[in-house]
CSV table of C-alpha atoms in Angstrom, one decimal:
chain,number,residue,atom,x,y,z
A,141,UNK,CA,22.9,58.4,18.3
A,142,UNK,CA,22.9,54.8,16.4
A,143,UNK,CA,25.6,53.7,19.2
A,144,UNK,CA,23.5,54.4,22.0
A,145,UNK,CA,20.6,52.2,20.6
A,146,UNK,CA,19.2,48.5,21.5
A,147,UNK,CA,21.1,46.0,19.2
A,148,UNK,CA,18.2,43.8,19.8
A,149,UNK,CA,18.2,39.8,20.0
A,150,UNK,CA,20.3,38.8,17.0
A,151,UNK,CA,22.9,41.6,17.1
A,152,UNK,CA,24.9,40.1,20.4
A,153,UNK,CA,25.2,37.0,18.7
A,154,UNK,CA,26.4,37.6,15.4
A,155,UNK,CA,29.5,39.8,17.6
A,156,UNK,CA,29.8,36.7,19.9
A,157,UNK,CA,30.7,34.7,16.6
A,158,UNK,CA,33.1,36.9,15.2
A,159,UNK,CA,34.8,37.0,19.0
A,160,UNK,CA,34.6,33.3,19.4
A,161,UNK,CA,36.2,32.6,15.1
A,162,UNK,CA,38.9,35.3,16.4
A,163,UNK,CA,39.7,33.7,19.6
A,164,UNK,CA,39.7,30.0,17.9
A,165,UNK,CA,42.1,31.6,15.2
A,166,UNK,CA,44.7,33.0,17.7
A,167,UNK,CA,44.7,30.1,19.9
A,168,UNK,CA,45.3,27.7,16.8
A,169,UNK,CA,48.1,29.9,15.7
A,170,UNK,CA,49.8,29.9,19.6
A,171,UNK,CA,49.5,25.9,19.4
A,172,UNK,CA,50.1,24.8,15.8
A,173,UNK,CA,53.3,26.8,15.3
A,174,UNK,CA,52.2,27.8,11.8
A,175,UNK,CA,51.9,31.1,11.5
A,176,UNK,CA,51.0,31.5,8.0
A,177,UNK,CA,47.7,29.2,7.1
A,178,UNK,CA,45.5,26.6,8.9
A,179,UNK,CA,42.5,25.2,7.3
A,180,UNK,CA,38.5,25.3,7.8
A,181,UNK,CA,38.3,21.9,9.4
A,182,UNK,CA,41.2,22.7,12.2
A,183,UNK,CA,39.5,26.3,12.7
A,184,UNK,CA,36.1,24.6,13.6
A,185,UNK,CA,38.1,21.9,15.9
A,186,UNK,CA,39.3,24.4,17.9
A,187,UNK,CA,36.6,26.5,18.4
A,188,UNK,CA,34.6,23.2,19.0
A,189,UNK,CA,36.7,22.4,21.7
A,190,UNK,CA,39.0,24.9,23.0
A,191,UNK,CA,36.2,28.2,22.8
A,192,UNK,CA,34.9,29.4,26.1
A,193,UNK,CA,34.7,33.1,26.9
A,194,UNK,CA,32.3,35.7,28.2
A,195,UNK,CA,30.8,37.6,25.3
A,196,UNK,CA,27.7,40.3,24.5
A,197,UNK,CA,25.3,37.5,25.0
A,198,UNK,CA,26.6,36.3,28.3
A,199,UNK,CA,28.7,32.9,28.7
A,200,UNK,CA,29.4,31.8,25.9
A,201,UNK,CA,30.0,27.4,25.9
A,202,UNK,CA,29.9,25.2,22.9
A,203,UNK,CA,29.1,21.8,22.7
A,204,UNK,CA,32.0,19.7,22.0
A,205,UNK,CA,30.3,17.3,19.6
A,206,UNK,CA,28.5,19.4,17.3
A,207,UNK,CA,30.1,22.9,17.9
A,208,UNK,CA,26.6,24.5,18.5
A,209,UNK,CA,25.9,26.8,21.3
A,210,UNK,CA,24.8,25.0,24.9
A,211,UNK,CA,20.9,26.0,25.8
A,212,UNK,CA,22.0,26.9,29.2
A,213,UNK,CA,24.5,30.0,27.6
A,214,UNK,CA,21.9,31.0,25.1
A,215,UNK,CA,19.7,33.6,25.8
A,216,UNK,CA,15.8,32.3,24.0
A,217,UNK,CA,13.1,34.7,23.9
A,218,UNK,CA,9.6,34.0,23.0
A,219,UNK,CA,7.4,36.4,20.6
A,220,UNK,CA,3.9,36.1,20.9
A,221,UNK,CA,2.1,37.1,18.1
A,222,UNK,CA,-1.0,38.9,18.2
A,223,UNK,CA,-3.6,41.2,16.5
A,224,UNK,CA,-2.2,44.6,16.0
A,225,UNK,CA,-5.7,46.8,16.2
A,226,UNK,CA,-3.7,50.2,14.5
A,227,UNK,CA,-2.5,48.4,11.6
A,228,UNK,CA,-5.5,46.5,11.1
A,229,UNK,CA,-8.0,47.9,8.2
A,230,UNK,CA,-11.7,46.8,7.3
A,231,UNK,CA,-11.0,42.8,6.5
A,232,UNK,CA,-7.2,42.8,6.4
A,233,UNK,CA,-5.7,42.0,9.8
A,234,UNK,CA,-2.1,42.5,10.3
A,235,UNK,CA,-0.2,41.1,13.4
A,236,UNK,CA,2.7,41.9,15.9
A,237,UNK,CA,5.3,40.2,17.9
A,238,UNK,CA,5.4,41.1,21.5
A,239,UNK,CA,8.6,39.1,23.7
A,240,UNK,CA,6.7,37.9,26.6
A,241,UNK,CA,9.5,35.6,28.3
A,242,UNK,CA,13.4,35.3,28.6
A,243,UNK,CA,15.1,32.2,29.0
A,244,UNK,CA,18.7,32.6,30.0
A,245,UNK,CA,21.3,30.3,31.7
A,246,UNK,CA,19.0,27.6,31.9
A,247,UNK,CA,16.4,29.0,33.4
A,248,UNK,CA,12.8,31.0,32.8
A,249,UNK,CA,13.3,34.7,33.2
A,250,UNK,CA,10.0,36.7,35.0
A,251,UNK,CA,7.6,37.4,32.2
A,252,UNK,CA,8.0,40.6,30.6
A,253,UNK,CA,4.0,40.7,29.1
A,254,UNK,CA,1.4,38.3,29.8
A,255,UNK,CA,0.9,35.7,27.1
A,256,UNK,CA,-2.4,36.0,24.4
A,257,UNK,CA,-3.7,32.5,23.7
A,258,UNK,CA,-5.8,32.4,20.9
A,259,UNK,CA,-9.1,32.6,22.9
A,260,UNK,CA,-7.4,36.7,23.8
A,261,UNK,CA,-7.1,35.4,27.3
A,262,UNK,CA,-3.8,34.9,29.3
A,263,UNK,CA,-5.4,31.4,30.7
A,264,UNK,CA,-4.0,28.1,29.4
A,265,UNK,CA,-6.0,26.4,27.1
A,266,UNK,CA,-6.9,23.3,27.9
A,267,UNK,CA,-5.0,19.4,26.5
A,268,UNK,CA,-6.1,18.5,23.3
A,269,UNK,CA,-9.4,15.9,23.4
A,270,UNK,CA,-8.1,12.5,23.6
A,271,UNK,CA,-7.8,10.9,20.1
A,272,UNK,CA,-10.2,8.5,18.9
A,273,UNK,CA,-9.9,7.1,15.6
A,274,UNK,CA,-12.2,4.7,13.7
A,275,UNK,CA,-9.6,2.8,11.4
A,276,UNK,CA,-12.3,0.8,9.8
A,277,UNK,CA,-11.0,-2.3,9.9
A,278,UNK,CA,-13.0,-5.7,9.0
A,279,UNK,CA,-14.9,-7.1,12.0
A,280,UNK,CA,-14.2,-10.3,13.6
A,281,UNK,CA,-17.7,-11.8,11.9
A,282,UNK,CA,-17.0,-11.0,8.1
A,283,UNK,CA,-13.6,-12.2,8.7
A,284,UNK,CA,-14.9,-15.6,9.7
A,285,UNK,CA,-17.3,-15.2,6.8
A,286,UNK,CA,-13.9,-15.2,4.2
A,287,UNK,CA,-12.5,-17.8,5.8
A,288,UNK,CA,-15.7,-19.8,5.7
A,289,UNK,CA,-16.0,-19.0,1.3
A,290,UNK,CA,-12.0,-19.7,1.2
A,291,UNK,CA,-12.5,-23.3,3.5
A,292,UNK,CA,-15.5,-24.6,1.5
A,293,UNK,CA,-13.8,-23.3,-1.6
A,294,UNK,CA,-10.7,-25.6,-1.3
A,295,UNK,CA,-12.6,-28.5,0.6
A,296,UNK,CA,-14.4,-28.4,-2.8
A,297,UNK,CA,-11.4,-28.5,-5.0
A,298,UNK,CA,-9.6,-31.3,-2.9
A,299,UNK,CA,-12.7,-33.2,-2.8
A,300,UNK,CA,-13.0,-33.2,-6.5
A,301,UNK,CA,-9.5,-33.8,-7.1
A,302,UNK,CA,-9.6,-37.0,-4.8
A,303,UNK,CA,-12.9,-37.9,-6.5
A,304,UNK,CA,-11.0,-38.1,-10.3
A,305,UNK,CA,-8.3,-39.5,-8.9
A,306,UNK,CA,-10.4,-42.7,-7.5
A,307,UNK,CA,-13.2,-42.8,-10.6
A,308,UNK,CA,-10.1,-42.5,-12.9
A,309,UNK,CA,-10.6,-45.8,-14.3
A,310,UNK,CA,-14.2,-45.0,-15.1
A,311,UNK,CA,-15.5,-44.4,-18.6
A,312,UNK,CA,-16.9,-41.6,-17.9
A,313,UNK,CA,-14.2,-40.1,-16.0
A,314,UNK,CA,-11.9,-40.8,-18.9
A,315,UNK,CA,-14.2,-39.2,-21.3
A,316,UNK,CA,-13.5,-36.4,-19.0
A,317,UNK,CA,-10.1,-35.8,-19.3
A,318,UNK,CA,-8.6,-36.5,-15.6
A,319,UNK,CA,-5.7,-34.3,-16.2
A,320,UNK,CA,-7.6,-31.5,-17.2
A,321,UNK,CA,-9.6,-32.1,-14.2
A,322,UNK,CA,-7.4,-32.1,-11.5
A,323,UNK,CA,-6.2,-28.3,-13.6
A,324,UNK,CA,-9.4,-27.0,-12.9
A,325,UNK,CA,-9.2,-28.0,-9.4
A,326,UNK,CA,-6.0,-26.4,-8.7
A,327,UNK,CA,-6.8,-22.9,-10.4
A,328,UNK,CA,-10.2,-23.0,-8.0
A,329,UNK,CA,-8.5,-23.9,-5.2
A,330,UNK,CA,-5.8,-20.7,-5.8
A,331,UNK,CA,-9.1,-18.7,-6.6
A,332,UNK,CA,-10.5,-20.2,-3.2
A,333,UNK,CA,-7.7,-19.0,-1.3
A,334,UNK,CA,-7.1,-15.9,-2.4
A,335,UNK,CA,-10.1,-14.7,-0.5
A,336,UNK,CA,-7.7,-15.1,2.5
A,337,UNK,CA,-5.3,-12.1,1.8
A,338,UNK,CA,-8.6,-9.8,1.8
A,339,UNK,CA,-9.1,-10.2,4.9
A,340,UNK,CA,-5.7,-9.4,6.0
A,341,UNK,CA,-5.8,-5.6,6.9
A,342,UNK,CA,-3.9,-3.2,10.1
A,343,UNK,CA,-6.0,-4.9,12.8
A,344,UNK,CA,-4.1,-7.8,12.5
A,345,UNK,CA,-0.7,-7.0,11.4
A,346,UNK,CA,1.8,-4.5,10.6
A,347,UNK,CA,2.6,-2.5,7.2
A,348,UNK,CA,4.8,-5.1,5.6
A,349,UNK,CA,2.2,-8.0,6.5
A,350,UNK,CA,-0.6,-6.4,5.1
A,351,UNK,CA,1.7,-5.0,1.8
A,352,UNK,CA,2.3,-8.7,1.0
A,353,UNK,CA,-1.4,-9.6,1.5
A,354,UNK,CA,-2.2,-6.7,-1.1
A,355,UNK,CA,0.4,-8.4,-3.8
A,356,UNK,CA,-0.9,-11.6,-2.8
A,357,UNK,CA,-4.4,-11.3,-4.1
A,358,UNK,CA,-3.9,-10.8,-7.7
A,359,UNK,CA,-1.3,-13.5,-7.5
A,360,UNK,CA,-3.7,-16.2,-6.1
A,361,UNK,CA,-6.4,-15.1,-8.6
A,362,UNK,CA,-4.9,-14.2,-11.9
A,363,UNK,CA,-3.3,-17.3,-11.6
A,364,UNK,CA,-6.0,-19.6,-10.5
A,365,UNK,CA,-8.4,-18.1,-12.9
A,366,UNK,CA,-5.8,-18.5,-15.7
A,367,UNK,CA,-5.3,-22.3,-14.8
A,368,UNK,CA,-8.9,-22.9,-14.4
A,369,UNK,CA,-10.0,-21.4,-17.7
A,370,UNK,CA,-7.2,-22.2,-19.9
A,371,UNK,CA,-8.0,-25.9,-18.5
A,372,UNK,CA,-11.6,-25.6,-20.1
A,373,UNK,CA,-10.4,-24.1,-23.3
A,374,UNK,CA,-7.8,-26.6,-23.9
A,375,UNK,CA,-10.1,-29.2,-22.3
A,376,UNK,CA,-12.9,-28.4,-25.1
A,377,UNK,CA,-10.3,-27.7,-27.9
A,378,UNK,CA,-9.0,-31.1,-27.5
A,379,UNK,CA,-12.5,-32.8,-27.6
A,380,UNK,CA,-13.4,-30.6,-31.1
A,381,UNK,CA,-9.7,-31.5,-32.6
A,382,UNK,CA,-10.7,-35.1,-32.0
A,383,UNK,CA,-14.6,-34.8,-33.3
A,384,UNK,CA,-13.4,-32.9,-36.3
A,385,UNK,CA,-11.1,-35.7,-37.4
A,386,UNK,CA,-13.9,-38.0,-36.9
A,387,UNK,CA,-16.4,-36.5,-39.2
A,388,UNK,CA,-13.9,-36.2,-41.7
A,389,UNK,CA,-13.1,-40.4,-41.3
A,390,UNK,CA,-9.8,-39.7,-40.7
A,391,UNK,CA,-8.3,-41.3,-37.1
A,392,UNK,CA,-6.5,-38.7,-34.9
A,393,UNK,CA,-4.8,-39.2,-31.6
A,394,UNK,CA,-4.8,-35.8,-29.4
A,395,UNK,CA,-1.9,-36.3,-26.5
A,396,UNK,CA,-3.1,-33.6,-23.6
A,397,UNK,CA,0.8,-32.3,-24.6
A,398,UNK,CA,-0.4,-31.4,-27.9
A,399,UNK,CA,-3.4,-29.2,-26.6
A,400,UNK,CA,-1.7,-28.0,-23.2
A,401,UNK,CA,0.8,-25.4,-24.8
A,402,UNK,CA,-2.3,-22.4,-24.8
A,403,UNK,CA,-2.4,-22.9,-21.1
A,404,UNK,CA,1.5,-23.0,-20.5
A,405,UNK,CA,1.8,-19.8,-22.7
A,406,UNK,CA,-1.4,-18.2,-20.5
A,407,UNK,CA,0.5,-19.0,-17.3
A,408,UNK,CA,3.5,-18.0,-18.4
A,409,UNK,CA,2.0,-14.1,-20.1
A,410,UNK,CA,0.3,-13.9,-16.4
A,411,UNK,CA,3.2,-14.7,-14.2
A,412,UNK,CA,5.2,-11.7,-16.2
A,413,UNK,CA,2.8,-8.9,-15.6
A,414,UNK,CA,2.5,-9.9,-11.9
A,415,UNK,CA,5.9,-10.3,-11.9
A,416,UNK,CA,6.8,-6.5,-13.3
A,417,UNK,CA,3.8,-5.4,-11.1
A,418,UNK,CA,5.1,-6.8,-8.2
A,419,UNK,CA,9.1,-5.3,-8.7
A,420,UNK,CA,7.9,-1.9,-10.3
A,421,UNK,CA,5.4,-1.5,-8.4
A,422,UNK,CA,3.9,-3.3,-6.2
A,423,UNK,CA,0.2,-3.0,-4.4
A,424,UNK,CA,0.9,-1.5,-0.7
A,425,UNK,CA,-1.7,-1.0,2.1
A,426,UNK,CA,-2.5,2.6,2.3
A,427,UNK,CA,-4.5,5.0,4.7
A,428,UNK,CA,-7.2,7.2,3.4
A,429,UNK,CA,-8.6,10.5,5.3
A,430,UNK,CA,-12.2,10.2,5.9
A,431,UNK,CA,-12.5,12.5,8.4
A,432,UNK,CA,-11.0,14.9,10.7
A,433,UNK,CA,-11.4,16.6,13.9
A,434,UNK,CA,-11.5,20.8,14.8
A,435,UNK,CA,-7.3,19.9,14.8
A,436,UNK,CA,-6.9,18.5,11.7
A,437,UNK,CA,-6.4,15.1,13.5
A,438,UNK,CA,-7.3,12.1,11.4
A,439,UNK,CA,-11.0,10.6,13.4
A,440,UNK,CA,-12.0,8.3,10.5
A,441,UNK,CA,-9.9,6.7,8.4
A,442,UNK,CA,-10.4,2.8,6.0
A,443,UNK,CA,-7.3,1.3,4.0
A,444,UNK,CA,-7.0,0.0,1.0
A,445,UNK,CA,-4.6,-1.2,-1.8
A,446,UNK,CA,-2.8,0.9,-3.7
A,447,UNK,CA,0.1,1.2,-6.4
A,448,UNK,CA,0.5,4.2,-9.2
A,449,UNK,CA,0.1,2.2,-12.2
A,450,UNK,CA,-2.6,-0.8,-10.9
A,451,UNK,CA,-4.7,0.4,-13.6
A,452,UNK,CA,-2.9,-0.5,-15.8
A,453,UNK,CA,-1.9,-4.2,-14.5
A,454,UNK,CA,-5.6,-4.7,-13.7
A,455,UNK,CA,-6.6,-4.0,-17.2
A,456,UNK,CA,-3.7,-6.1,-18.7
A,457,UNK,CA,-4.2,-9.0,-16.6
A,458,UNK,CA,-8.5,-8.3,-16.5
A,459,UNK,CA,-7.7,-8.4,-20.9
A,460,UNK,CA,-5.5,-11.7,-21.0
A,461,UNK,CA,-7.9,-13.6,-18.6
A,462,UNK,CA,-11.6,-12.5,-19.7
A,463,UNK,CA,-10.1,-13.1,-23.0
A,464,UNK,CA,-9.3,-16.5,-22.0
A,465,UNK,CA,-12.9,-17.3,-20.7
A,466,UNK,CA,-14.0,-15.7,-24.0
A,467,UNK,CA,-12.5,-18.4,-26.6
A,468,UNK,CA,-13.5,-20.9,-23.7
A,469,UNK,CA,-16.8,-20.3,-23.9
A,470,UNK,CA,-16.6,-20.0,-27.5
A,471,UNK,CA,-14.5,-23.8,-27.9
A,472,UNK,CA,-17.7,-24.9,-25.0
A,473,UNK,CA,-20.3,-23.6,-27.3
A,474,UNK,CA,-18.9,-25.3,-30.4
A,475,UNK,CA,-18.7,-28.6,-29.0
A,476,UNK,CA,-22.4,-28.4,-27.3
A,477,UNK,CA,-24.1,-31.1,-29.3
A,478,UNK,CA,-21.2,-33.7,-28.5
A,479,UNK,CA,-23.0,-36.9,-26.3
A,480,UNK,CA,-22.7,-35.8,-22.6
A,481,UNK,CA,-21.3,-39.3,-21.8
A,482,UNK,CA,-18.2,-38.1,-24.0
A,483,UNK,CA,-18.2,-34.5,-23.1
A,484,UNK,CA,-20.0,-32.3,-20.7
A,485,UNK,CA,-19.5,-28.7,-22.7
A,486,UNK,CA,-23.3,-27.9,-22.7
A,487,UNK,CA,-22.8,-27.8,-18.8
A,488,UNK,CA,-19.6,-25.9,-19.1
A,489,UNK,CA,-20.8,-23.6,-21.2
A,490,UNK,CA,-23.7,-22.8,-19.1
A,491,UNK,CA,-21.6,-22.2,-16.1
A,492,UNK,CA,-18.8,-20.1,-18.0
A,493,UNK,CA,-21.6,-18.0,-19.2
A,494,UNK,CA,-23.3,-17.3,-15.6
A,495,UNK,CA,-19.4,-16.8,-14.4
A,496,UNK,CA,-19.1,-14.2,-17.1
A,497,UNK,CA,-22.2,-12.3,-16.4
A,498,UNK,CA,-21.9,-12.3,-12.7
A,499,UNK,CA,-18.2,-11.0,-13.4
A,500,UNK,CA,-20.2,-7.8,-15.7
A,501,UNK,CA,-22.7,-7.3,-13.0
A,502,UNK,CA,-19.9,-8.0,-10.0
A,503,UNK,CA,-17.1,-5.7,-11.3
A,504,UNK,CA,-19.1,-2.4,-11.3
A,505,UNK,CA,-20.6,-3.1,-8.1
A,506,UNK,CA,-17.0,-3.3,-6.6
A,507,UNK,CA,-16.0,0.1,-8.1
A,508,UNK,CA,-18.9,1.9,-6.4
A,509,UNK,CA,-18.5,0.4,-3.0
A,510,UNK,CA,-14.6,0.7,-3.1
A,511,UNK,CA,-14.8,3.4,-0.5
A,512,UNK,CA,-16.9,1.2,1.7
A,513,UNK,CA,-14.5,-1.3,3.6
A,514,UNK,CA,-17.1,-3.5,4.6
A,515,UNK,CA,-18.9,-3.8,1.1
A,516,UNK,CA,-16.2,-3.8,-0.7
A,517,UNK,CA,-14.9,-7.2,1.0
A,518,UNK,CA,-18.1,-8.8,0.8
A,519,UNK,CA,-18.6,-8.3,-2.8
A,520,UNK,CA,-15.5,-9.4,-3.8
A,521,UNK,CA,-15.5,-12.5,-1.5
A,522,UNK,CA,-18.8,-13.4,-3.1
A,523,UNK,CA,-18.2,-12.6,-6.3
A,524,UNK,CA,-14.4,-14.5,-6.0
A,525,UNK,CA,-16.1,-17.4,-4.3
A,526,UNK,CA,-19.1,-17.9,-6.8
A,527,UNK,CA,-16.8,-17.9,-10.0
A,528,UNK,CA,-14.6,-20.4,-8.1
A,529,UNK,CA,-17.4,-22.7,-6.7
């Protein structure tokens, strides 16, 4: 009785295989002269390329490059699956597979049962809607606003760079410390333009493009920051060296060498971190889900930068450079009563401290509207361009 019944689907090709591995075998034997062994890789050569034959599942023909079996000798059927209302139970559902269509030899047989859709009509279901996605990107007018901060930013720094440079001889000036001067120029100017790579996003370049602009930002700011601030501190230790000496009566001469080493050894402990962040790993420009359509499909969606351990760079780099502002502001406050025409700490002082308090009333800000592309980008501009300016 088992002879006589349907070996289904998979049953005719499973004998087909052991047909065609026999066939393969005998041929290799007839043409290799070896009667004793051949190996795996000359047993799938031949039946790659030597293995044609009627079989149980009709013609069988192999494709000569991969040795898989030609679509147009197969036989595909396809199973719809759908409710099965006698198996079914209170709240369990169980389903069934009805074969609705045969393809053989290349060609759609006539349907053997009409095909559920999901709606439990036979009728096609409509395309999908067309997709549309809001990617969130910056607009055109808070793009020209960054560029705008970033512009007036490093006119600023250039202008006051050029200005030292031509008062140099000045008393004043020279009270001043040119050198440091033109430091705190440069390290605003980086600040200035590191508003640029915000405003870098997907709507105006591709995935490595905006990537680089990610890694970019800390770069310009960490390091401008450093070199502005270390500038001050080693600008106001160098002033309170010299005024010490003097109200001892003892004569001192300070070199800007002598005081510049804090600064170099602040560059040098920020351009490491960056430079492990940036090989282990670096920022990268990442999609997040807002919201999705009845298909799962992606209809809201903002970017933003992202590495597994910027935590933990931000709070090393966030710990070496509000530490530096710190003992500036402390070296600033110490040197306060010094004549203005000599020094101008009292002024630095007051501006370090209004940098440091919009930097605690800025940061938190920027964590609440990180999800927001828009106000995110504003905030940190303004905040980027205000302790710069």
């Amino acid at each position: 009785d088992a002879f006589l019944k349907s070996p289904g689907l998979v049953g005719p090709f499973l004998y087909d295989a052991v047909v065609g591995l026999g066939l393969a075998s005998c041929g290799l034997l007839e043409t290799s002269g070896n009667e004793e062994y051949f190996s795996g890789e000359e047993l799938f050569e031949a039946l790659r390329l030597n293995t044609t034959f009627h079989g149980a599942s009709g013609l069988v023909l192999l494709d000569p490059y991969t040795g898989t079996r030609e679509p147009r000798s197969a036989l595909f059927s396809l199973t719809n699956f759908v409710d099965n209302d006698d198996a079914s139970q209170g709240d369990i559902v169980q389903f069934k597979g009805v074969d609705t269509h045969l393809f053989e030899s290349g060609k759609w047989l006539k349907a053997i049962e009409p095909y559920t859709f999901n709606d439990g009509t036979d009728r096609i279901p409509s395309d999908l809607p067309i997709l549309v996605v809001n990617p969130n990107y910056l607009n055109t007018g808070l793009r020209a606003v960054g560029f705008t901060l970033s512009g007036i930013v490093v006119a600023l720094a250039i202008g006051s760079s050029f200005w030292t440079y031509h008062y140099s001889e000045k008393r004043v000036v020279r009270s001043s410390q040119p050198i440091f001067l033109h430091l705190i120029s440069a390290g605003t100017m980086l600040m200035g333009l590191s508003i640029i790579p915000l405003t870098i996003d997907l709507g105006v370049t591709d995935q490595k493009g905006a990537d680089v602009a990610c890694m970019a930002f800390p770069w310009l700011l960490a390091t401008g920051f450093s070199l502005t601030f270390s500038a001050l501190f080693t600008k106001a230790y160098r002033i309170n060296q010299i005024m010490k000496s003097a109200a001892r009566f003892k004569r001192i001469k300070v070199e800007a060498v002598d005081v510049i080493k804090p600064m170099v050894v602040l560059l040098v402990i920020n351009t490491i971190v960056l430079t492990v962040w940036t090989i282990v790993d670096p920022l990268q420009r990442e999609t997040v889900s807002v919201e999705t359509d009845a298909f799962l499909r992606d209809v809201e969606t903002y970017g933003i930068c992202e590495s597994d351990h910027a935590a933990i760079f931000l709070a090393i780099l966030s710990f070496i450079n509000l530490g530096s502002l710190l003992v500036a502001l402390g070296q600033s406050y110490k040197s306060r009563k010094i004549s203005t025409e000599l020094q101008e700490s009292s002024y630095i002082f007051l501006a370090m401290a209004l940098i440091l308090l919009v930097s605690f009333i800025g940061i938190p800000v920027i964590v609440i509207a990180r999800n927001d592309v828009s106000a995110y980008y504003y905030v940190v501009a303004g905040l980027v361009f205000v302790v710069s300016a």
